């Protein structure tokens, strides 16, 4: 578990990291560089979950060396499927990271929602639902490894 007390915001007691795949962990179906090492480091404190429609059909192979749970969802109502997944885990213990319109509800529901803006961009609706926006996935993941950065951004 990762406990982070953010003055004027909330105390986070995070057990799960739920991640979108394409646009968040990957670009054009290929895992972004250095993501594997950082995610495997985070498994010391969090259970990692990758949730995706697997548009390119490559996610299982791409994340094979990451200790995580993979959930491939149908191509329709992806936003609701992602929200339901977070609810099943207990949203009070979830940090979620995504970029697409279908990630909006997931980020909104999670105790901590982080939007990333990389090569695919980020949906405006998702940016508004997030507690925090990061310029890339490594910076977002490092907020969890170095929580003082997170505290500095979200404290009141």
Short mmCIF file of N, CA and C in Angstrom, two decimals:
data_model
loop_
_atom_site.label_atom_id
_atom_site.label_comp_id
_atom_site.label_asym_id
_atom_site.label_seq_id
_atom_site.Cartn_x
_atom_site.Cartn_y
_atom_site.Cartn_z
N UNK A 1 0.84 -1.18 0.00
CA UNK A 1 0.00 0.00 0.00
C UNK A 1 0.88 1.24 0.00
N UNK A 2 0.39 2.26 -0.65
CA UNK A 2 1.07 3.54 -0.72
C UNK A 2 0.18 4.58 -0.03
N UNK A 3 0.63 5.10 1.11
CA UNK A 3 -0.14 6.10 1.84
C UNK A 3 0.52 7.46 1.64
N UNK A 4 -0.28 8.42 1.18
CA UNK A 4 0.21 9.77 0.93
C UNK A 4 -0.78 10.75 1.52
N UNK A 5 -0.34 11.57 2.46
CA UNK A 5 -1.20 12.58 3.07
C UNK A 5 -0.96 13.90 2.36
N UNK A 6 -1.99 14.39 1.69
CA UNK A 6 -1.87 15.64 0.93
C UNK A 6 -2.71 16.70 1.64
N UNK A 7 -2.05 17.64 2.33
CA UNK A 7 -2.76 18.66 3.09
C UNK A 7 -3.77 19.43 2.23
N UNK A 8 -4.98 19.57 2.76
CA UNK A 8 -6.01 20.32 2.06
C UNK A 8 -6.64 19.57 0.90
N UNK A 9 -6.20 18.33 0.63
CA UNK A 9 -6.76 17.53 -0.45
C UNK A 9 -7.37 16.26 0.14
N UNK A 10 -6.55 15.30 0.48
CA UNK A 10 -7.02 14.08 1.14
C UNK A 10 -5.83 13.19 1.48
N UNK A 11 -6.09 12.21 2.31
CA UNK A 11 -5.08 11.18 2.56
C UNK A 11 -5.38 10.02 1.61
N UNK A 12 -4.42 9.68 0.81
CA UNK A 12 -4.56 8.58 -0.14
C UNK A 12 -4.02 7.30 0.49
N UNK A 13 -4.78 6.23 0.36
CA UNK A 13 -4.34 4.90 0.77
C UNK A 13 -4.49 4.01 -0.45
N UNK A 14 -3.48 4.06 -1.29
CA UNK A 14 -3.55 3.43 -2.60
C UNK A 14 -3.05 1.99 -2.58
N UNK A 15 -3.85 1.11 -3.18
CA UNK A 15 -3.48 -0.30 -3.31
C UNK A 15 -3.36 -0.73 -4.77
N UNK A 16 -4.05 -0.01 -5.66
CA UNK A 16 -4.12 -0.40 -7.07
C UNK A 16 -3.76 0.76 -7.99
N UNK A 17 -3.01 0.45 -9.03
CA UNK A 17 -2.71 1.39 -10.10
C UNK A 17 -3.36 0.83 -11.36
N UNK A 18 -4.36 1.56 -11.89
CA UNK A 18 -5.09 1.14 -13.08
C UNK A 18 -4.66 2.04 -14.23
N UNK A 19 -4.20 1.39 -15.30
CA UNK A 19 -3.63 2.12 -16.43
C UNK A 19 -4.31 1.77 -17.74
N UNK A 20 -4.60 2.79 -18.52
CA UNK A 20 -4.97 2.62 -19.91
C UNK A 20 -3.70 2.17 -20.65
N UNK A 21 -3.85 1.53 -21.80
CA UNK A 21 -2.67 1.07 -22.54
C UNK A 21 -2.29 2.05 -23.66
N UNK A 22 -3.05 2.05 -24.77
CA UNK A 22 -2.68 2.91 -25.90
C UNK A 22 -2.88 4.38 -25.56
N UNK A 23 -1.85 5.16 -25.83
CA UNK A 23 -1.88 6.58 -25.53
C UNK A 23 -1.36 6.90 -24.15
N UNK A 24 -1.30 5.89 -23.28
CA UNK A 24 -0.84 6.08 -21.91
C UNK A 24 0.48 5.33 -21.69
N UNK A 25 0.45 4.02 -21.80
CA UNK A 25 1.65 3.20 -21.65
C UNK A 25 2.33 2.93 -22.99
N UNK A 26 1.58 3.11 -24.07
CA UNK A 26 2.07 2.72 -25.40
C UNK A 26 1.68 3.77 -26.44
N UNK A 27 2.40 3.73 -27.54
CA UNK A 27 2.08 4.54 -28.71
C UNK A 27 2.02 3.60 -29.91
N UNK A 28 0.93 3.65 -30.64
CA UNK A 28 0.73 2.79 -31.81
C UNK A 28 0.91 1.30 -31.47
N UNK A 29 0.50 0.92 -30.26
CA UNK A 29 0.54 -0.48 -29.84
C UNK A 29 1.84 -0.94 -29.22
N UNK A 30 2.87 -0.10 -29.23
CA UNK A 30 4.18 -0.48 -28.68
C UNK A 30 4.43 0.22 -27.35
N UNK A 31 4.82 -0.57 -26.36
CA UNK A 31 5.12 -0.04 -25.03
C UNK A 31 6.21 1.02 -25.13
N UNK A 32 6.03 2.11 -24.41
CA UNK A 32 7.00 3.19 -24.43
C UNK A 32 8.27 2.80 -23.66
N UNK A 33 9.41 3.36 -24.04
CA UNK A 33 10.69 3.02 -23.38
C UNK A 33 10.66 3.33 -21.88
N UNK A 34 11.32 2.48 -21.12
CA UNK A 34 11.54 2.64 -19.68
C UNK A 34 10.31 2.41 -18.80
N UNK A 35 9.15 2.18 -19.40
CA UNK A 35 7.92 1.98 -18.62
C UNK A 35 7.98 0.68 -17.82
N UNK A 36 8.51 -0.38 -18.40
CA UNK A 36 8.55 -1.68 -17.73
C UNK A 36 9.29 -1.59 -16.40
N UNK A 37 10.45 -0.99 -16.38
CA UNK A 37 11.25 -0.90 -15.16
C UNK A 37 10.53 -0.12 -14.07
N UNK A 38 9.91 0.99 -14.43
CA UNK A 38 9.23 1.81 -13.44
C UNK A 38 8.00 1.09 -12.89
N UNK A 39 7.22 0.44 -13.76
CA UNK A 39 6.05 -0.29 -13.29
C UNK A 39 6.44 -1.45 -12.38
N UNK A 40 7.48 -2.16 -12.74
CA UNK A 40 7.92 -3.26 -11.88
C UNK A 40 8.42 -2.76 -10.52
N UNK A 41 8.98 -1.58 -10.48
CA UNK A 41 9.37 -0.96 -9.20
C UNK A 41 8.13 -0.63 -8.37
N UNK A 42 7.08 -0.15 -9.03
CA UNK A 42 5.85 0.21 -8.33
C UNK A 42 5.10 -1.00 -7.77
N UNK A 43 5.39 -2.19 -8.29
CA UNK A 43 4.72 -3.39 -7.78
C UNK A 43 5.10 -3.69 -6.33
N UNK A 44 6.14 -3.04 -5.84
CA UNK A 44 6.51 -3.20 -4.43
C UNK A 44 5.44 -2.61 -3.51
N UNK A 45 4.66 -1.62 -4.03
CA UNK A 45 3.65 -0.96 -3.21
C UNK A 45 2.23 -1.10 -3.74
N UNK A 46 2.09 -1.34 -5.04
CA UNK A 46 0.78 -1.33 -5.67
C UNK A 46 0.57 -2.56 -6.56
N UNK A 47 -0.68 -2.97 -6.70
CA UNK A 47 -1.03 -3.99 -7.69
C UNK A 47 -1.33 -3.24 -8.98
N UNK A 48 -0.67 -3.65 -10.05
CA UNK A 48 -0.79 -2.96 -11.34
C UNK A 48 -1.87 -3.65 -12.18
N UNK A 49 -2.72 -2.84 -12.81
CA UNK A 49 -3.77 -3.32 -13.69
C UNK A 49 -3.71 -2.54 -15.00
N UNK A 50 -3.69 -3.25 -16.11
CA UNK A 50 -3.76 -2.63 -17.44
C UNK A 50 -5.12 -2.98 -18.02
N UNK A 51 -5.87 -1.95 -18.40
CA UNK A 51 -7.21 -2.16 -18.96
C UNK A 51 -7.26 -1.50 -20.33
N UNK A 52 -7.66 -2.29 -21.34
CA UNK A 52 -7.56 -1.83 -22.72
C UNK A 52 -8.51 -2.59 -23.63
N UNK A 53 -8.82 -2.00 -24.76
CA UNK A 53 -9.55 -2.71 -25.81
C UNK A 53 -8.56 -3.44 -26.72
N UNK A 54 -7.27 -3.25 -26.51
CA UNK A 54 -6.21 -3.91 -27.28
C UNK A 54 -6.38 -3.70 -28.78
N UNK A 55 -6.48 -2.45 -29.16
CA UNK A 55 -6.70 -2.04 -30.55
C UNK A 55 -5.73 -2.69 -31.53
N UNK A 56 -4.48 -2.82 -31.13
CA UNK A 56 -3.45 -3.36 -32.02
C UNK A 56 -3.20 -4.85 -31.82
N UNK A 57 -3.86 -5.45 -30.84
CA UNK A 57 -3.73 -6.88 -30.61
C UNK A 57 -2.37 -7.30 -30.08
N UNK A 58 -1.64 -6.37 -29.48
CA UNK A 58 -0.26 -6.66 -29.07
C UNK A 58 -0.01 -6.51 -27.57
N UNK A 59 -1.02 -6.12 -26.81
CA UNK A 59 -0.78 -5.75 -25.42
C UNK A 59 -0.22 -6.89 -24.58
N UNK A 60 -0.73 -8.10 -24.71
CA UNK A 60 -0.25 -9.21 -23.89
C UNK A 60 1.24 -9.44 -24.10
N UNK A 61 1.67 -9.40 -25.33
CA UNK A 61 3.10 -9.59 -25.64
C UNK A 61 3.93 -8.41 -25.13
N UNK A 62 3.42 -7.21 -25.32
CA UNK A 62 4.16 -6.01 -24.93
C UNK A 62 4.38 -5.91 -23.42
N UNK A 63 3.40 -6.36 -22.62
CA UNK A 63 3.52 -6.21 -21.16
C UNK A 63 3.91 -7.51 -20.46
N UNK A 64 4.35 -8.50 -21.22
CA UNK A 64 4.66 -9.82 -20.65
C UNK A 64 5.70 -9.75 -19.52
N UNK A 65 6.59 -8.79 -19.55
CA UNK A 65 7.62 -8.72 -18.51
C UNK A 65 7.25 -7.78 -17.35
N UNK A 66 6.00 -7.36 -17.33
CA UNK A 66 5.51 -6.52 -16.23
C UNK A 66 4.62 -7.37 -15.34
N UNK A 67 4.84 -7.30 -14.06
CA UNK A 67 4.00 -8.03 -13.11
C UNK A 67 2.70 -7.25 -12.95
N UNK A 68 1.67 -7.67 -13.73
CA UNK A 68 0.41 -6.93 -13.70
C UNK A 68 -0.76 -7.81 -14.11
N UNK A 69 -1.95 -7.28 -13.88
CA UNK A 69 -3.19 -7.91 -14.32
C UNK A 69 -3.62 -7.23 -15.61
N UNK A 70 -3.98 -8.02 -16.61
CA UNK A 70 -4.44 -7.48 -17.89
C UNK A 70 -5.93 -7.74 -18.02
N UNK A 71 -6.67 -6.69 -18.36
CA UNK A 71 -8.10 -6.81 -18.61
C UNK A 71 -8.40 -6.21 -19.98
N UNK A 72 -8.75 -7.08 -20.94
CA UNK A 72 -9.12 -6.62 -22.28
C UNK A 72 -10.64 -6.47 -22.30
N UNK A 73 -11.07 -5.27 -22.65
CA UNK A 73 -12.50 -4.95 -22.65
C UNK A 73 -13.04 -4.89 -24.08
N UNK A 74 -14.36 -5.04 -24.24
CA UNK A 74 -14.96 -4.97 -25.57
C UNK A 74 -14.83 -3.56 -26.18
N UNK A 75 -15.01 -3.44 -27.50
CA UNK A 75 -14.84 -2.15 -28.16
C UNK A 75 -15.94 -1.14 -27.88
N UNK A 76 -17.05 -1.55 -27.29
CA UNK A 76 -18.16 -0.63 -27.03
C UNK A 76 -18.27 -0.33 -25.54
N UNK A 77 -18.71 0.88 -25.22
CA UNK A 77 -18.90 1.32 -23.83
C UNK A 77 -17.65 1.14 -22.99
N UNK A 78 -16.52 1.49 -23.55
CA UNK A 78 -15.24 1.33 -22.85
C UNK A 78 -15.17 2.20 -21.60
N UNK A 79 -15.73 3.39 -21.67
CA UNK A 79 -15.69 4.27 -20.50
C UNK A 79 -16.40 3.63 -19.31
N UNK A 80 -17.53 3.00 -19.56
CA UNK A 80 -18.28 2.34 -18.48
C UNK A 80 -17.55 1.10 -17.98
N UNK A 81 -16.94 0.35 -18.89
CA UNK A 81 -16.18 -0.84 -18.48
C UNK A 81 -15.01 -0.46 -17.58
N UNK A 82 -14.33 0.63 -17.91
CA UNK A 82 -13.20 1.07 -17.09
C UNK A 82 -13.67 1.58 -15.73
N UNK A 83 -14.78 2.31 -15.73
CA UNK A 83 -15.34 2.79 -14.46
C UNK A 83 -15.75 1.61 -13.57
N UNK A 84 -16.41 0.62 -14.15
CA UNK A 84 -16.83 -0.56 -13.39
C UNK A 84 -15.62 -1.31 -12.83
N UNK A 85 -14.55 -1.37 -13.59
CA UNK A 85 -13.34 -2.05 -13.12
C UNK A 85 -12.79 -1.36 -11.87
N UNK A 86 -12.71 -0.03 -11.92
CA UNK A 86 -12.23 0.74 -10.77
C UNK A 86 -13.17 0.54 -9.58
N UNK A 87 -14.46 0.56 -9.82
CA UNK A 87 -15.43 0.36 -8.73
C UNK A 87 -15.28 -1.02 -8.10
N UNK A 88 -15.01 -2.02 -8.91
CA UNK A 88 -14.82 -3.38 -8.41
C UNK A 88 -13.61 -3.47 -7.48
N UNK A 89 -12.59 -2.71 -7.77
CA UNK A 89 -11.37 -2.72 -6.94
C UNK A 89 -11.53 -1.92 -5.64
N UNK A 90 -12.52 -1.05 -5.57
CA UNK A 90 -12.75 -0.07 -4.52
C UNK A 90 -12.01 1.22 -4.89
N UNK A 91 -12.73 2.18 -5.44
CA UNK A 91 -12.11 3.41 -5.95
C UNK A 91 -11.29 4.19 -4.93
N UNK A 92 -11.59 4.02 -3.64
CA UNK A 92 -10.85 4.74 -2.60
C UNK A 92 -9.40 4.29 -2.50
N UNK A 93 -9.08 3.16 -3.11
CA UNK A 93 -7.72 2.63 -3.07
C UNK A 93 -7.08 2.59 -4.45
N UNK A 94 -7.62 3.36 -5.39
CA UNK A 94 -7.15 3.29 -6.78
C UNK A 94 -6.57 4.63 -7.23
N UNK A 95 -5.42 4.55 -7.88
CA UNK A 95 -4.90 5.64 -8.69
C UNK A 95 -5.04 5.17 -10.13
N UNK A 96 -5.61 6.02 -10.98
CA UNK A 96 -5.83 5.67 -12.39
C UNK A 96 -5.13 6.68 -13.28
N UNK A 97 -4.56 6.16 -14.38
CA UNK A 97 -3.86 7.02 -15.33
C UNK A 97 -4.37 6.72 -16.73
N UNK A 98 -4.69 7.78 -17.47
CA UNK A 98 -5.17 7.61 -18.84
C UNK A 98 -5.11 8.91 -19.60
N UNK A 99 -5.50 8.84 -20.87
CA UNK A 99 -5.49 10.03 -21.71
C UNK A 99 -6.73 10.19 -22.58
N UNK A 100 -7.41 9.10 -22.86
CA UNK A 100 -8.50 9.13 -23.83
C UNK A 100 -9.84 9.49 -23.23
N UNK A 101 -10.77 9.79 -24.10
CA UNK A 101 -12.14 10.09 -23.67
C UNK A 101 -12.73 8.92 -22.90
N UNK A 102 -12.35 7.71 -23.29
CA UNK A 102 -12.87 6.52 -22.60
C UNK A 102 -12.23 6.31 -21.22
N UNK A 103 -11.30 7.16 -20.83
CA UNK A 103 -10.67 7.09 -19.51
C UNK A 103 -11.27 8.07 -18.51
N UNK A 104 -12.14 8.94 -18.99
CA UNK A 104 -12.69 10.01 -18.16
C UNK A 104 -13.36 9.49 -16.89
N UNK A 105 -14.28 8.57 -17.01
CA UNK A 105 -15.01 8.06 -15.84
C UNK A 105 -14.09 7.33 -14.87
N UNK A 106 -13.11 6.61 -15.41
CA UNK A 106 -12.15 5.89 -14.59
C UNK A 106 -11.34 6.87 -13.72
N UNK A 107 -10.86 7.95 -14.33
CA UNK A 107 -10.09 8.94 -13.59
C UNK A 107 -10.95 9.67 -12.56
N UNK A 108 -12.17 9.95 -12.96
CA UNK A 108 -13.10 10.65 -12.07
C UNK A 108 -13.45 9.79 -10.85
N UNK A 109 -13.59 8.51 -11.04
CA UNK A 109 -14.02 7.59 -9.98
C UNK A 109 -12.88 7.27 -9.00
N UNK A 110 -11.66 7.22 -9.49
CA UNK A 110 -10.51 6.83 -8.67
C UNK A 110 -10.21 7.87 -7.58
N UNK A 111 -9.59 7.42 -6.52
CA UNK A 111 -9.16 8.33 -5.46
C UNK A 111 -8.20 9.38 -6.00
N UNK A 112 -7.39 8.97 -6.97
CA UNK A 112 -6.46 9.88 -7.62
C UNK A 112 -6.48 9.59 -9.11
N UNK A 113 -6.85 10.57 -9.90
CA UNK A 113 -6.87 10.43 -11.35
C UNK A 113 -5.81 11.31 -11.99
N UNK A 114 -4.98 10.69 -12.82
CA UNK A 114 -3.90 11.41 -13.49
C UNK A 114 -4.09 11.27 -14.99
N UNK A 115 -4.14 12.39 -15.69
CA UNK A 115 -4.20 12.39 -17.15
C UNK A 115 -2.80 12.63 -17.68
N UNK A 116 -2.47 11.96 -18.77
CA UNK A 116 -1.18 12.19 -19.43
C UNK A 116 -1.43 12.72 -20.84
N UNK A 117 -0.54 13.60 -21.27
CA UNK A 117 -0.66 14.18 -22.60
C UNK A 117 0.63 13.88 -23.36
N UNK A 118 0.55 12.87 -24.21
CA UNK A 118 1.72 12.43 -24.97
C UNK A 118 1.44 12.56 -26.47
N UNK A 119 1.98 11.64 -27.27
CA UNK A 119 1.85 11.72 -28.72
C UNK A 119 0.41 11.74 -29.20
N UNK A 120 -0.49 11.01 -28.56
CA UNK A 120 -1.90 10.97 -28.96
C UNK A 120 -2.68 12.17 -28.45
N UNK A 121 -2.10 12.95 -27.58
CA UNK A 121 -2.83 14.03 -26.94
C UNK A 121 -3.69 13.49 -25.82
N UNK A 122 -4.61 14.31 -25.36
CA UNK A 122 -5.51 13.91 -24.28
C UNK A 122 -6.87 14.56 -24.53
N UNK A 123 -7.92 13.83 -24.26
CA UNK A 123 -9.27 14.35 -24.43
C UNK A 123 -9.53 15.43 -23.38
N UNK A 124 -10.13 16.54 -23.81
CA UNK A 124 -10.41 17.65 -22.90
C UNK A 124 -11.27 17.20 -21.73
N UNK A 125 -12.24 16.35 -21.99
CA UNK A 125 -13.12 15.84 -20.94
C UNK A 125 -12.32 15.07 -19.89
N UNK A 126 -11.33 14.34 -20.33
CA UNK A 126 -10.48 13.55 -19.42
C UNK A 126 -9.57 14.46 -18.61
N UNK A 127 -9.05 15.49 -19.25
CA UNK A 127 -8.22 16.46 -18.52
C UNK A 127 -9.01 17.10 -17.39
N UNK A 128 -10.28 17.41 -17.65
CA UNK A 128 -11.13 18.04 -16.63
C UNK A 128 -11.47 17.08 -15.50
N UNK A 129 -11.54 15.79 -15.79
CA UNK A 129 -11.87 14.79 -14.78
C UNK A 129 -10.69 14.44 -13.89
N UNK A 130 -9.49 14.71 -14.35
CA UNK A 130 -8.27 14.34 -13.63
C UNK A 130 -8.01 15.27 -12.46
N UNK A 131 -7.35 14.73 -11.43
CA UNK A 131 -6.87 15.56 -10.33
C UNK A 131 -5.59 16.28 -10.71
N UNK A 132 -4.88 15.69 -11.67
CA UNK A 132 -3.56 16.18 -12.04
C UNK A 132 -3.29 15.79 -13.49
N UNK A 133 -2.55 16.63 -14.20
CA UNK A 133 -2.16 16.34 -15.58
C UNK A 133 -0.63 16.29 -15.63
N UNK A 134 -0.12 15.26 -16.31
CA UNK A 134 1.33 15.10 -16.45
C UNK A 134 1.69 15.09 -17.93
N UNK A 135 2.92 15.51 -18.24
CA UNK A 135 3.33 15.60 -19.63
C UNK A 135 3.70 14.26 -20.26
N UNK A 136 3.94 13.23 -19.44
CA UNK A 136 4.16 11.89 -19.99
C UNK A 136 4.01 10.84 -18.90
N UNK A 137 3.98 9.59 -19.32
CA UNK A 137 3.73 8.50 -18.39
C UNK A 137 4.84 8.34 -17.36
N UNK A 138 6.08 8.52 -17.75
CA UNK A 138 7.17 8.36 -16.77
C UNK A 138 7.09 9.42 -15.68
N UNK A 139 6.77 10.64 -16.06
CA UNK A 139 6.60 11.70 -15.05
C UNK A 139 5.43 11.37 -14.13
N UNK A 140 4.34 10.85 -14.70
CA UNK A 140 3.17 10.48 -13.89
C UNK A 140 3.51 9.36 -12.92
N UNK A 141 4.19 8.32 -13.39
CA UNK A 141 4.56 7.21 -12.52
C UNK A 141 5.54 7.63 -11.44
N UNK A 142 6.43 8.55 -11.78
CA UNK A 142 7.40 9.03 -10.80
C UNK A 142 6.75 9.85 -9.69
N UNK A 143 5.54 10.37 -9.92
CA UNK A 143 4.81 11.04 -8.84
C UNK A 143 4.49 10.05 -7.72
N UNK A 144 4.31 8.79 -8.10
CA UNK A 144 4.00 7.76 -7.10
C UNK A 144 5.27 7.25 -6.42
N UNK A 145 6.38 7.27 -7.14
CA UNK A 145 7.66 6.87 -6.54
C UNK A 145 8.26 7.98 -5.69
N UNK A 146 7.94 9.22 -6.02
CA UNK A 146 8.44 10.39 -5.29
C UNK A 146 7.24 11.24 -4.89
N UNK A 147 6.48 10.80 -3.89
CA UNK A 147 5.21 11.45 -3.56
C UNK A 147 5.29 12.91 -3.15
N UNK A 148 6.46 13.41 -2.76
CA UNK A 148 6.56 14.83 -2.44
C UNK A 148 6.23 15.70 -3.65
N UNK A 149 6.48 15.19 -4.85
CA UNK A 149 6.10 15.92 -6.07
C UNK A 149 4.58 16.02 -6.17
N UNK A 150 3.93 14.93 -5.86
CA UNK A 150 2.47 14.88 -5.88
C UNK A 150 1.88 15.81 -4.83
N UNK A 151 2.45 15.77 -3.65
CA UNK A 151 2.00 16.64 -2.56
C UNK A 151 2.16 18.10 -2.94
N UNK A 152 3.28 18.46 -3.53
CA UNK A 152 3.53 19.85 -3.90
C UNK A 152 2.50 20.37 -4.90
N UNK A 153 2.04 19.50 -5.77
CA UNK A 153 1.08 19.92 -6.79
C UNK A 153 -0.35 20.00 -6.26
N UNK A 154 -0.74 19.06 -5.40
CA UNK A 154 -2.14 18.95 -5.00
C UNK A 154 -2.49 19.57 -3.64
N UNK A 155 -1.50 19.95 -2.86
CA UNK A 155 -1.80 20.50 -1.54
C UNK A 155 -2.51 21.85 -1.67
N UNK A 156 -3.16 22.23 -0.60
CA UNK A 156 -3.87 23.52 -0.59
C UNK A 156 -3.17 24.43 0.42
#
